[in-house]
């Protein structure tokens, strides 16, 4: 049987030989965690997260290790970020566990649309919003109808959730003001549309 210190050495070699391998850092971190080397483990989880910002389980364990290392503030910061990531990805178990850890540290998890939806008895809709990091995640609600009577309106209707569309409307006004767009002008309209597509993840 391989001892824990041998496994740590193996994973450390793997992570050193292939520094861009998020799973190598994650495996090293887990072995360090098992050995109760909390600070070192947290650093390796941080590397896994740097390499793969969607790695929700890594945030959770990084937060746990920081807490064990007595770095409550750093733990809270990591767990809040991880909670939001896990939520956006629909990773419910890590999300809920991070929520628990945060409450244990005396803070409420970030407000996310899903919590409100769940509290209201909402269920996952099956609608997948195209916007990267859509805050509604699995609770995304489709728009009731296309917001414009053209091809782009149809595309938005098919791909973007109601919450993100509403957010874009607020952002769109800022774009118009800041770029001094005159939407009766074709070039301005094209620019406005391209900002919209980028914001909504349609480009
Ligand atoms: Zn959305």
Short mmCIF file of C-alpha atoms in Angstrom, two decimals, residues 143-157 165 189 193 196:
data_model
loop_
_atom_site.label_atom_id
_atom_site.label_comp_id
_atom_site.label_asym_id
_atom_site.label_seq_id
_atom_site.Cartn_x
_atom_site.Cartn_y
_atom_site.Cartn_z
CA UNK A 143 -39.02 35.16 -22.31
CA UNK A 144 -42.80 35.02 -22.88
CA UNK A 145 -42.32 36.11 -26.50
CA UNK A 146 -39.60 37.47 -28.82
CA UNK A 147 -38.65 40.96 -27.63
CA UNK A 148 -38.32 42.28 -31.18
CA UNK A 149 -40.11 41.33 -34.39
CA UNK A 150 -37.02 40.39 -36.31
CA UNK A 151 -34.46 37.62 -36.62
CA UNK A 152 -32.43 38.90 -33.67
CA UNK A 153 -35.58 39.04 -31.57
CA UNK A 154 -36.26 35.41 -32.40
CA UNK A 155 -32.67 34.45 -31.55
CA UNK A 156 -32.89 36.23 -28.18
CA UNK A 157 -36.20 34.49 -27.49
CA UNK A 165 -32.75 40.23 -21.24
CA UNK A 189 -28.04 50.17 -34.76
CA UNK A 193 -26.81 44.95 -31.85
CA UNK A 196 -26.15 43.19 -27.28
#
